Amino acid sequence: MEIRLPIEELKKFLETNEDCEALTQDEYVSDLYDGDTPLTVNLRLEDGKAVILAAARLLYDEEQDGWYMGERVEDEDLILRAFESAMTGGK
């Protein structure tokens, strides 16, 4: 699936955010904590598009004081909103 975001802004976010990691030149994993539904997203930038390879909810375990991956997410709008929130600092 693809999400529609300005690619240059997305690429800058992916390259400068401490919760994003480049796996290859065009593939990233991004943990998005700012939105209503925290997500982890694996995506690839290709042909001016952001292609979502996989996404899952991030859940917090208070006892272990850490985040872990929950169920898979396939809702394009949820993923788009999570990126928009993260890219604007939760505003």
XYZ file of N, CA and C in Angstrom:
273
model
N 0.842 -1.171 0.000
C 0.000 0.000 0.000
C 0.885 1.232 0.000
N 0.349 2.326 -0.485
C 1.073 3.592 -0.539
C 0.392 4.614 0.356
N 1.189 5.514 0.911
C 0.610 6.656 1.618
C 1.042 7.913 0.890
N 0.180 8.856 0.858
C 0.413 10.096 0.126
C 0.936 11.169 1.084
N 2.232 11.364 1.045
C 2.901 12.413 1.806
C 3.928 13.065 0.895
N 4.247 14.343 1.133
C 5.317 14.972 0.354
C 6.629 14.199 0.581
N 7.148 13.587 -0.461
C 8.291 12.674 -0.338
C 9.528 13.358 0.233
N 9.825 14.564 -0.182
C 11.027 15.240 0.329
C 10.907 15.507 1.830
N 9.720 15.912 2.279
C 9.503 16.135 3.717
C 9.585 14.821 4.482
N 8.995 13.772 3.926
C 9.041 12.461 4.570
C 10.475 11.962 4.667
N 11.226 12.092 3.577
C 12.622 11.620 3.571
C 13.449 12.370 4.614
N 13.250 13.684 4.711
C 13.972 14.479 5.710
C 13.611 13.999 7.119
N 12.315 13.751 7.369
C 11.869 13.247 8.660
C 12.527 11.904 8.968
N 12.511 10.998 8.003
C 13.078 9.665 8.207
C 14.582 9.708 8.482
N 15.256 10.670 7.859
C 16.711 10.763 8.012
C 17.146 11.510 9.273
N 16.245 12.300 9.851
C 16.655 13.124 10.999
C 16.000 12.730 12.319
N 14.965 11.928 12.277
C 14.257 11.563 13.504
C 14.959 10.398 14.190
N 15.166 10.507 15.483
C 15.889 9.462 16.222
C 15.114 8.153 16.329
N 13.815 8.190 16.065
C 13.009 6.970 16.115
C 12.847 6.312 14.745
N 13.662 6.750 13.794
C 13.659 6.167 12.441
C 15.040 5.593 12.149
N 15.057 4.477 11.449
C 16.327 3.831 11.115
C 16.327 3.453 9.637
N 17.394 3.822 8.946
C 17.555 3.435 7.546
C 18.075 2.006 7.498
N 17.353 1.145 6.796
C 17.795 -0.232 6.606
C 18.647 -0.351 5.350
N 18.262 0.391 4.324
C 19.028 0.526 3.084
C 18.900 1.990 2.683
N 19.359 2.314 1.496
C 19.284 3.698 1.031
C 17.840 4.198 0.953
N 16.899 3.332 0.620
C 15.512 3.747 0.426
C 14.505 3.034 1.325
N 14.960 2.217 2.262
C 14.043 1.485 3.147
C 14.297 1.886 4.594
N 13.196 2.112 5.313
C 13.281 2.612 6.684
C 12.322 1.866 7.603
N 12.654 1.876 8.888
C 11.728 1.478 9.946
C 11.540 2.721 10.795
N 10.293 3.045 11.068
C 9.980 4.241 11.828
C 9.011 3.907 12.956
N 9.382 4.274 14.175
C 8.490 4.127 15.318
C 7.829 5.480 15.543
N 6.499 5.495 15.468
C 5.719 6.733 15.522
C 4.920 6.751 16.828
N 5.394 7.523 17.798
C 4.792 7.549 19.128
C 3.828 8.711 19.342
N 3.844 9.724 18.474
C 3.128 10.972 18.729
C 1.614 10.919 18.553
N 1.113 10.023 17.745
C -0.315 10.000 17.460
C -1.132 9.278 18.514
N -2.435 9.221 18.271
C -3.340 8.515 19.179
C -3.037 7.022 19.222
N -2.553 6.493 18.101
C -2.221 5.071 18.007
C -0.750 4.943 17.622
N 0.144 4.700 18.574
C 1.557 4.529 18.236
C 1.745 3.333 17.293
N 2.591 3.528 16.288
C 2.830 2.490 15.280
C 4.309 2.315 15.019
N 4.673 1.144 14.525
C 5.973 0.920 13.923
C 5.698 0.593 12.462
N 6.443 1.243 11.572
C 6.176 1.119 10.136
C 7.474 0.857 9.389
N 7.437 -0.135 8.519
C 8.539 -0.434 7.614
C 8.098 0.064 6.245
N 8.866 0.966 5.644
C 8.484 1.512 4.350
C 9.676 1.676 3.428
N 9.354 1.782 2.153
C 10.377 1.987 1.123
C 9.949 3.183 0.281
N 10.902 4.040 -0.047
C 10.651 5.156 -0.950
C 11.061 4.716 -2.342
N 10.094 4.746 -3.269
C 10.398 4.334 -4.636
C 9.533 5.110 -5.620
N 10.156 5.570 -6.676
C 9.457 6.298 -7.739
C 8.622 7.454 -7.193
N 9.147 8.178 -6.209
C 8.443 9.325 -5.647
C 7.263 8.974 -4.774
N 7.191 7.742 -4.305
C 6.078 7.284 -3.468
C 6.619 6.630 -2.201
N 5.772 6.608 -1.170
C 6.094 5.892 0.056
C 5.273 4.613 0.069
N 5.953 3.483 -0.048
C 5.294 2.179 -0.087
C 5.434 1.530 1.285
N 4.300 1.228 1.908
C 4.302 0.594 3.219
C 4.502 -0.902 3.033
N 5.554 -1.431 3.627
C 5.849 -2.859 3.551
C 5.185 -3.618 4.700
N 5.126 -2.989 5.865
C 4.488 -3.601 7.040
C 4.266 -2.514 8.081
N 3.235 -2.697 8.888
C 2.955 -1.774 9.991
C 2.277 -2.552 11.115
N 2.554 -2.124 12.343
C 1.936 -2.764 13.507
C 1.778 -1.728 14.613
N 0.812 -1.980 15.471
C 0.620 -1.119 16.632
C 1.794 -1.311 17.593
N 2.143 -0.241 18.280
C 3.115 -0.320 19.359
C 2.352 -0.257 20.669
N 2.604 -1.208 21.527
C 1.935 -1.284 22.824
C 2.981 -1.123 23.924
N 2.563 -0.538 25.040
C 3.499 -0.282 26.132
C 3.238 -1.236 27.285
N 4.309 -1.803 27.808
C 4.225 -2.689 28.964
C 4.836 -1.959 30.150
N 3.985 -1.526 31.067
C 4.464 -0.769 32.235
C 5.392 -1.595 33.110
N 5.058 -2.861 33.281
C 5.868 -3.733 34.139
C 7.303 -3.841 33.614
N 7.437 -3.948 32.295
C 8.771 -4.071 31.699
C 9.334 -2.724 31.262
N 8.511 -1.668 31.417
C 8.901 -0.312 31.057
C 9.437 -0.249 29.621
N 8.645 -0.790 28.689
C 9.088 -0.768 27.298
C 7.960 -1.007 26.319
N 8.247 -0.691 25.079
C 7.299 -0.855 23.977
C 7.501 -2.201 23.307
N 6.421 -2.745 22.769
C 6.516 -3.977 21.982
C 5.508 -3.919 20.843
N 5.735 -4.752 19.844
C 4.897 -4.760 18.661
C 3.622 -5.543 18.904
N 2.496 -4.922 18.555
C 1.192 -5.558 18.688
C 0.695 -6.059 17.340
N -0.620 -5.991 17.154
C -1.223 -6.539 15.938
C -0.886 -5.704 14.704
N -0.908 -6.388 13.586
C -0.626 -5.794 12.278
C -1.681 -4.732 11.953
N -1.256 -3.686 11.265
C -2.148 -2.605 10.846
C -2.133 -2.529 9.331
N -3.331 -2.492 8.741
C -3.439 -2.359 7.289
C -4.302 -1.167 6.899
N -4.629 -0.320 7.864
C -5.465 0.858 7.639
C -4.582 2.009 7.141
N -4.694 2.324 5.848
C -3.882 3.377 5.233
C -4.052 4.722 5.935
N -5.300 5.067 6.261
C -5.571 6.353 6.901
C -4.920 6.444 8.276
N -4.942 5.367 9.029
C -4.312 5.340 10.356
C -2.807 5.560 10.226
N -2.192 4.911 9.260
C -0.749 5.065 9.037
C -0.432 6.492 8.601
N -1.228 7.032 7.688
C -1.025 8.401 7.217
C -1.142 9.385 8.379
N -2.183 9.246 9.203
C -2.362 10.146 10.350
C -1.194 10.032 11.336
N -0.679 8.829 11.538
C 0.454 8.644 12.451
C 1.690 9.374 11.933
N 1.950 9.275 10.629
C 3.089 10.002 10.053
C 2.870 11.508 10.130
N 1.670 11.968 9.793
C 1.392 13.403 9.844
C 1.596 13.933 11.261
N 1.130 13.208 12.258
C 1.298 13.623 13.639
C 2.766 13.637 14.030
N 3.492 12.598 13.681
C 4.925 12.525 14.025
C 5.721 13.625 13.324
N 5.372 13.909 12.078
C 6.125 14.907 11.302
C 5.855 16.321 11.772
N 4.738 16.532 12.490
C 4.426 17.860 13.012
C 4.630 17.930 14.518
N 5.229 16.903 15.091
C 5.496 16.892 16.526
C 4.255 16.701 17.381
N 3.264 16.004 16.823
C 2.051 15.714 17.580
C 1.021 16.824 17.544
N 1.245 17.841 16.693
C 0.306 18.975 16.615
C -0.816 18.687 15.659
